Tab-separated table of C-alpha atoms in Angstrom:
chain	number	residue	atom	x	y	z
A	1	MET	CA	-0.117	0.102	0.520
A	2	ARG	CA	1.854	3.035	-1.149
A	3	LEU	CA	0.207	6.522	-1.876
A	4	THR	CA	1.908	10.332	-2.156
A	5	ILE	CA	1.245	13.007	-3.931
A	6	TYR	CA	-1.897	14.740	-2.663
A	7	ALA	CA	-3.001	11.124	-0.894
A	8	LEU	CA	-5.268	12.378	1.670
A	9	LEU	CA	-7.277	13.386	-1.717
A	10	PHE	CA	-6.432	9.948	-3.052
A	11	ALA	CA	-7.718	8.562	0.343
A	12	PHE	CA	-11.136	10.025	-0.274
A	13	SER	CA	-11.701	9.631	-3.712
A	14	SER	CA	-11.278	5.563	-4.874
A	15	VAL	CA	-11.391	2.352	-3.141
A	16	ALA	CA	-9.566	1.747	-1.194
A	17	LEU	CA	-21.327	4.608	13.292
A	18	PHE	CA	-20.594	3.443	16.198
A	19	SER	CA	-17.856	-0.559	17.602
A	20	CYS	CA	-19.631	-2.662	19.054
A	21	GLU	CA	-19.395	-2.965	22.972
A	22	GLU	CA	-16.833	-5.314	22.394
A	23	ASP	CA	-14.376	-3.493	20.517
A	24	SER	CA	-15.070	-0.296	22.785
A	25	GLU	CA	-14.196	-2.740	26.660
A	26	LYS	CA	-11.146	-4.340	23.744
A	27	SER	CA	-10.249	-0.527	22.867
A	28	SER	CA	-9.749	0.547	26.403
A	29	GLU	CA	-7.825	-2.474	27.143
A	30	ALA	CA	-5.032	-1.813	24.247
A	31	SER	CA	-2.291	-0.542	25.554
A	32	GLU	CA	0.108	2.114	22.879
A	33	ALA	CA	2.478	1.359	21.179
A	34	GLU	CA	6.294	1.970	20.739
A	35	VAL	CA	6.258	4.810	17.597
A	36	LYS	CA	9.641	5.856	15.995
A	37	PHE	CA	9.209	9.124	15.584
A	38	VAL	CA	11.821	10.970	13.168
A	39	ARG	CA	11.613	14.951	12.555
A	40	PHE	CA	13.408	14.513	9.338
A	41	ASP	CA	12.017	17.949	8.705
A	42	LYS	CA	14.139	19.439	10.615
A	43	GLU	CA	17.611	17.144	9.017
A	44	LEU	CA	16.355	17.692	5.495
A	45	MET	CA	16.107	21.806	6.546
A	46	SER	CA	18.991	21.636	8.169
A	47	LEU	CA	21.428	20.176	4.722
A	48	GLN	CA	23.575	23.884	3.139
A	49	SER	CA	24.724	22.968	-0.162
A	50	LYS	CA	23.291	20.241	-2.673
A	51	GLU	CA	25.923	17.879	-1.925
A	52	GLU	CA	25.595	17.982	0.977
A	53	LEU	CA	21.632	17.070	0.313
A	54	GLN	CA	22.639	14.496	-2.596
A	55	SER	CA	24.331	12.134	0.426
A	56	PHE	CA	21.490	12.857	3.207
A	57	LEU	CA	19.388	11.237	-0.021
A	58	ALA	CA	21.959	8.759	-0.716
A	59	GLU	CA	21.239	7.978	2.800
A	60	ASN	CA	17.868	7.828	3.223
A	61	PRO	CA	16.651	6.336	-0.980
A	62	TRP	CA	13.365	5.184	0.218
A	63	TYR	CA	12.951	9.066	0.817
A	64	SER	CA	13.022	10.096	-2.722
A	65	LYS	CA	11.547	6.527	-3.790
A	66	SER	CA	8.612	7.138	-1.838
A	67	LEU	CA	8.138	10.772	-2.147
A	68	TYR	CA	8.726	11.316	-5.968
A	69	ARG	CA	9.485	9.026	-6.944
A	70	ALA	CA	13.179	8.951	-8.005
A	71	PHE	CA	16.487	8.415	-7.420
A	72	PRO	CA	19.318	10.182	-4.930
A	73	GLU	CA	21.476	9.829	-7.947
A	74	ASP	CA	19.202	11.509	-10.024
A	75	THR	CA	20.727	15.516	-10.570
A	76	SER	CA	17.726	17.416	-11.717
A	77	PHE	CA	15.329	15.968	-9.167
A	78	VAL	CA	18.457	17.072	-5.943
A	79	SER	CA	18.746	20.797	-7.961
A	80	HIS	CA	14.881	20.527	-7.805
A	81	LEU	CA	14.405	19.853	-4.217
A	82	TYR	CA	17.894	21.917	-3.257
A	83	ASP	CA	15.494	24.831	-4.969
A	84	ILE	CA	13.150	23.662	-2.373
A	85	ILE	CA	14.635	24.698	0.496
A	86	SER	CA	17.498	26.372	0.447
A	87	HIS	CA	14.555	29.123	-0.835
A	88	PRO	CA	14.259	32.236	1.117
A	89	GLY	CA	11.072	32.321	1.150
A	90	SER	CA	10.226	28.739	2.051
A	91	ARG	CA	12.423	27.830	4.595
A	92	ALA	CA	10.651	31.638	6.215
A	93	PHE	CA	6.850	29.001	5.445
A	94	TYR	CA	9.290	26.478	7.202
A	95	GLU	CA	9.891	28.293	10.087
A	96	GLU	CA	6.358	28.869	10.402
A	97	VAL	CA	5.422	25.551	10.112
A	98	ASP	CA	8.197	24.443	12.760
A	99	SER	CA	5.959	27.068	14.977
A	100	THR	CA	2.771	25.694	14.374
A	101	PHE	CA	3.459	21.899	15.526
A	102	GLY	CA	5.599	22.509	17.747
A	103	ASP	CA	6.957	19.117	19.751
A	104	LEU	CA	4.122	17.027	17.605
A	105	THR	CA	2.351	16.400	21.407
A	106	ASN	CA	-0.580	15.501	19.615
A	107	LEU	CA	0.087	13.087	16.568
A	108	LYS	CA	2.462	11.158	19.034
A	109	THR	CA	0.088	9.885	21.290
A	110	GLU	CA	-2.869	9.773	18.284
A	111	PHE	CA	-0.741	7.609	16.367
A	112	SER	CA	0.597	5.624	19.799
A	113	LYS	CA	-2.912	4.870	20.470
A	114	ALA	CA	-4.433	4.266	17.264
A	115	PHE	CA	-1.206	1.420	16.360
A	116	GLY	CA	-1.377	0.500	19.545
A	117	GLN	CA	-5.084	0.184	19.436
A	118	ILE	CA	-4.505	-2.352	15.692
A	119	LYS	CA	-1.544	-4.153	17.350
A	120	ALA	CA	-4.275	-4.837	20.349
A	121	THR	CA	-6.889	-6.686	17.625
A	122	TYR	CA	-4.073	-8.085	14.955
A	123	PRO	CA	-1.360	-9.146	17.571
A	124	ASP	CA	1.110	-9.684	13.955
A	125	PHE	CA	0.671	-5.490	13.136
A	126	LYS	CA	3.775	-4.045	12.304
A	127	VAL	CA	4.229	-0.488	14.003
A	128	PRO	CA	5.875	1.962	11.107
A	129	SER	CA	8.273	4.418	11.738
A	130	VAL	CA	6.322	8.134	11.583
A	131	TYR	CA	8.390	10.135	9.629
A	132	THR	CA	8.018	14.412	9.433
A	133	THR	CA	8.683	16.111	6.392
A	134	PHE	CA	8.637	19.284	4.313
A	135	THR	CA	7.854	19.530	0.467
A	136	GLY	CA	7.031	22.858	-0.333
A	137	LEU	CA	3.422	21.468	-1.201
A	138	GLU	CA	4.144	19.143	-3.282
A	139	ASN	CA	3.156	16.435	-1.324
A	140	ASP	CA	0.795	15.043	1.843
A	141	LEU	CA	1.160	12.045	2.875
A	142	PHE	CA	2.770	8.736	2.260
A	143	VAL	CA	2.041	5.638	3.695
A	144	GLY	CA	3.661	2.418	3.813
A	145	ASP	CA	4.274	-0.918	5.219
A	146	SER	CA	6.321	0.600	7.020
A	147	ILE	CA	7.395	4.161	7.461
A	148	VAL	CA	4.172	6.752	7.289
A	149	ILE	CA	5.439	10.462	6.082
A	150	ILE	CA	3.861	13.081	6.877
A	151	SER	CA	4.497	16.543	4.772
A	152	LEU	CA	3.949	19.047	8.057
A	153	GLU	CA	3.594	22.262	5.388
A	154	ALA	CA	0.579	20.796	3.959
A	155	PHE	CA	-1.675	20.987	7.076
A	156	ALA	CA	-0.606	23.528	8.620
A	157	GLY	CA	-4.237	24.708	8.660
A	158	PRO	CA	-6.130	27.443	7.744
A	159	GLU	CA	-4.261	30.790	9.201
A	160	ALA	CA	-0.773	29.373	7.461
A	161	SER	CA	0.225	31.325	4.848
A	162	TYR	CA	0.079	29.265	2.000
A	163	ARG	CA	-2.395	26.427	1.453
A	164	PRO	CA	-2.845	22.972	-0.982
A	165	ASP	CA	-3.516	24.142	-4.250
A	166	GLN	CA	-7.428	22.441	-3.476
A	167	PRO	CA	-11.530	23.525	-3.878
A	168	ALA	CA	-12.021	25.564	-0.548
A	169	TYR	CA	-14.503	22.030	0.550
A	170	ILE	CA	-11.356	19.998	-0.172
A	171	GLN	CA	-8.912	22.628	1.654
A	172	ASN	CA	-11.052	22.317	5.019
A	173	ARG	CA	-9.012	19.061	5.630
A	174	TYR	CA	-5.426	19.607	5.066
A	175	GLN	CA	-4.868	20.109	9.036
A	176	TRP	CA	-3.991	17.556	12.054
A	177	GLU	CA	-6.711	16.878	12.634
A	178	TYR	CA	-7.396	14.700	10.080
A	179	ILE	CA	-3.972	13.348	9.975
A	180	VAL	CA	-4.243	10.141	11.916
A	181	PRO	CA	-7.318	9.132	10.499
A	182	THR	CA	-5.655	10.023	7.197
A	183	VAL	CA	-3.077	7.712	7.595
A	184	ILE	CA	-5.053	4.131	10.119
A	185	ARG	CA	-8.112	5.073	7.186
A	186	LEU	CA	-5.757	4.010	5.046
A	187	MET	CA	-4.044	1.615	7.257
A	188	ALA	CA	-7.060	-0.661	6.649
A	189	GLY	CA	-6.769	-2.253	2.898
A	190	PRO	CA	-4.989	-5.631	4.221
A	191	TYR	CA	-7.421	-6.378	6.562
A	192	ILE	CA	-10.582	-6.065	4.079
A	193	GLU	CA	-11.332	-8.509	2.275
A	194	SER	CA	-14.381	-7.995	-1.037
A	195	ASN	CA	-15.042	-9.615	-3.388
A	196	SER	CA	-13.943	-8.992	-7.197
A	197	GLY	CA	-17.336	-7.405	-8.509
A	198	SER	CA	-17.434	-4.086	-9.271
A	199	ASP	CA	-20.652	-2.102	-8.895
A	200	LEU	CA	-21.527	0.878	-6.690
A	201	LEU	CA	-22.143	-1.396	-3.599
A	202	ASN	CA	-19.516	-3.060	-4.063
A	203	ASP	CA	-17.255	0.170	-3.421
A	204	MET	CA	-19.836	1.267	-0.758
A	205	ILE	CA	-19.671	-1.501	1.358
A	206	PHE	CA	-15.672	-1.324	1.141
A	207	PHE	CA	-15.829	2.437	1.555
A	208	GLY	CA	-18.140	1.369	4.942
A	209	LYS	CA	-15.762	-0.738	6.168
A	210	SER	CA	-12.812	1.321	5.764
A	211	PHE	CA	-14.302	4.153	8.143
A	212	GLU	CA	-15.811	1.081	10.438
A	213	PHE	CA	-12.029	0.246	10.757
A	214	THR	CA	-11.162	3.569	11.843
A	215	LYS	CA	-13.783	4.432	13.961
A	216	ALA	CA	-12.483	0.826	15.605
A	217	MET	CA	-8.637	2.021	16.221
A	218	MET	CA	-9.476	5.601	17.163
A	219	PRO	CA	-12.990	5.430	19.421
A	220	GLY	CA	-12.819	8.701	20.406
A	221	VAL	CA	-12.672	10.952	17.311
A	222	ALA	CA	-15.111	12.602	15.855
A	223	ASP	CA	-17.303	10.808	13.211
A	224	SER	CA	-16.474	14.548	10.483
A	225	LEU	CA	-12.909	13.567	10.969
A	226	ILE	CA	-13.097	9.910	9.739
A	227	ILE	CA	-15.405	10.373	6.699
A	228	ALA	CA	-13.935	14.259	5.986
A	229	LEU	CA	-16.999	15.745	5.890
A	230	PRO	CA	-18.178	18.797	8.008
A	231	ASP	CA	-20.786	17.751	10.818
A	232	SER	CA	-23.486	19.204	8.885
A	233	SER	CA	-23.284	17.102	6.363
A	234	LEU	CA	-23.528	14.760	8.302
A	235	GLN	CA	-26.355	15.975	10.031
A	236	GLY	CA	-28.233	17.028	6.622
A	237	ASN	CA	-27.377	12.705	5.434
A	238	TRP	CA	-28.648	11.591	8.692
A	239	TYR	CA	-31.937	13.356	8.564
A	240	ASN	CA	-32.739	12.973	4.061
A	241	GLN	CA	-31.618	9.545	4.515
A	242	ASP	CA	-34.619	8.201	3.023
A	243	ILE	CA	-34.251	10.806	0.421
A	244	ILE	CA	-30.593	9.309	-0.829
A	245	TRP	CA	-31.799	5.804	-0.418
A	246	ALA	CA	-34.544	6.424	-2.863
A	247	HIS	CA	-32.651	7.553	-5.238
A	248	PHE	CA	-30.476	4.397	-5.494
A	249	ILE	CA	-32.747	2.304	-5.315
A	250	ASP	CA	-35.003	4.373	-7.793
A	251	LYS	CA	-31.860	5.025	-10.108
A	252	GLN	CA	-30.893	1.014	-9.194
A	253	LEU	CA	-27.446	2.649	-8.163
A	254	LEU	CA	-26.390	-0.449	-6.117
A	255	TYR	CA	-25.725	-1.869	-9.411
A	256	GLU	CA	-24.601	0.439	-11.207
A	257	GLN	CA	-20.475	-0.448	-12.685
A	258	ASN	CA	-20.107	2.468	-15.299
A	259	HIS	CA	-16.791	4.576	-13.100
A	260	ARG	CA	-18.207	7.727	-14.454
A	261	THR	CA	-21.154	7.637	-13.187
A	262	LYS	CA	-20.557	5.656	-9.516
A	263	GLU	CA	-17.560	9.022	-9.388
A	264	LYS	CA	-20.833	10.999	-9.159
A	265	TYR	CA	-21.949	9.467	-5.701
A	266	ILE	CA	-18.532	8.007	-4.235
A	267	GLY	CA	-15.832	10.606	-5.956
A	268	GLU	CA	-14.835	13.428	-5.300
A	269	ARG	CA	-16.973	16.919	-5.660
A	270	PRO	CA	-18.564	19.669	-4.012
A	271	ASN	CA	-22.115	18.670	-3.873
A	272	VAL	CA	-24.363	15.773	-5.311
A	273	PRO	CA	-27.217	17.862	-7.594
A	274	GLU	CA	-28.591	14.411	-9.181
A	275	ILE	CA	-30.191	13.958	-5.415
A	276	GLY	CA	-30.040	17.769	-3.851
A	277	PRO	CA	-27.953	21.319	-4.708
A	278	ALA	CA	-27.521	20.733	-0.338
A	279	CYS	CA	-25.694	16.804	-0.833
A	280	PRO	CA	-22.866	16.928	-0.483
A	281	GLY	CA	-19.780	15.159	-1.753
A	282	ARG	CA	-18.986	11.815	-1.316
A	283	VAL	CA	-21.984	10.264	-1.130
A	284	GLY	CA	-22.082	6.955	-1.956
A	285	GLN	CA	-19.231	6.551	1.058
A	286	TRP	CA	-21.633	7.945	3.539
A	287	LEU	CA	-24.185	5.810	2.535
A	288	GLY	CA	-21.900	2.638	2.536
A	289	TRP	CA	-20.251	3.799	5.910
A	290	ARG	CA	-24.207	3.262	7.288
A	291	ILE	CA	-25.490	0.851	6.002
A	292	ILE	CA	-22.457	-1.210	8.192
A	293	ASP	CA	-23.248	1.370	11.040
A	294	LYS	CA	-27.309	-1.087	10.788
A	295	PHE	CA	-25.147	-3.860	10.388
A	296	ARG	CA	-23.213	-3.520	13.728
A	297	THR	CA	-26.445	-3.520	15.134
A	298	GLU	CA	-28.241	-5.373	13.467
A	299	ASN	CA	-26.288	-8.301	14.452
A	300	PRO	CA	-24.121	-7.762	18.183
A	301	ASP	CA	-22.578	-11.134	17.597
A	302	VAL	CA	-20.339	-10.270	14.779
A	303	SER	CA	-16.816	-8.973	15.785
A	304	LEU	CA	-15.492	-6.131	13.797
A	305	GLN	CA	-12.999	-8.410	12.206
A	306	GLU	CA	-15.419	-11.110	11.293
A	307	LEU	CA	-17.798	-8.203	8.845
A	308	LEU	CA	-14.273	-6.954	7.526
A	309	LYS	CA	-14.007	-10.213	6.325
A	310	ILE	CA	-17.677	-10.572	4.530
A	311	LYS	CA	-16.642	-10.386	0.524
A	312	ASP	CA	-20.016	-10.205	-0.364
A	313	PRO	CA	-22.215	-6.704	-0.039
A	314	GLN	CA	-25.271	-7.982	-1.345
A	315	GLU	CA	-25.022	-9.924	1.912
A	316	ILE	CA	-24.088	-7.391	4.592
A	317	LEU	CA	-26.771	-5.237	3.140
A	318	ARG	CA	-29.371	-8.152	3.555
A	319	GLU	CA	-28.199	-8.483	6.997
A	320	SER	CA	-27.734	-4.660	7.563
A	321	LYS	CA	-31.670	-5.156	7.022
A	322	TYR	CA	-31.131	-1.149	6.235
A	323	ARG	CA	-33.960	0.342	4.510
A	324	GLY	CA	-33.419	4.261	4.610
A	325	LEU	CA	-35.457	4.378	7.475
A	326	VAL	CA	-33.655	7.504	10.485
A	327	GLU	CA	-33.337	6.209	13.995
A	328	GLU	CA	-33.685	8.326	16.909
């Protein structure tokens, strides 16, 4: 699993509400994991010449290969990267970012708890090392099997001098609070089993499982941070789910296989006008999570691990007994 170059956008636009009581009890017993946390940004920004940079990259070849898909001996790449880290504007921006994040206590605590929960749930889980860096907004996240790389400047928040070049509804999620939930969601893939189907329901259930995995590994985090939708959109979806569900049924969308049509409901959009002007983009992802949530309510004896192994999305939908009804 390798994601980079605005992976946060990718994370919510491609296939990749409560945990049951058993999982909640388990989360309270999980110990925090020991995480190797490296301030790679400080090392990188301390380099004084292209020669130093090339030597540094040669000592850490995984960095350029992971984030840039480039090799340390690529002189044009080294020159480009050095221009970024040596530019006075970049250095001023980095100082601002470094001041904003401080000693990264919040990130370290969240990663330690979340990785500890995964380890408690899946003992074979290998805790990845976490590296922070500075890329001049050329990247945001990389999630690999053994490393996580975070470009801090991408998550400096709305008060930062520079922001990722994204529409406002996407840019809002570029804040530090979204980092760990997004990383954990991207790590859900290996634990999710699914069939080879290409219909919309299959995609919806995959997203639903990944959000539920994240919720179980971070039981105290807000749903809005997990799915990257504001509370107002989540509330709107909840109280209008009968309309949303009726649209999916009337248009026979659950069995839709056309990629362009599917993207209208699970891809990045400011809204889904086909349903209504106030319906937020990625509503199909939310609906998949809603079905998963209903399944867990109707099947309290099925553990999270067992749920993630159910390959047939039709079985999950059937056993969820979901009919688009609001449950107070």
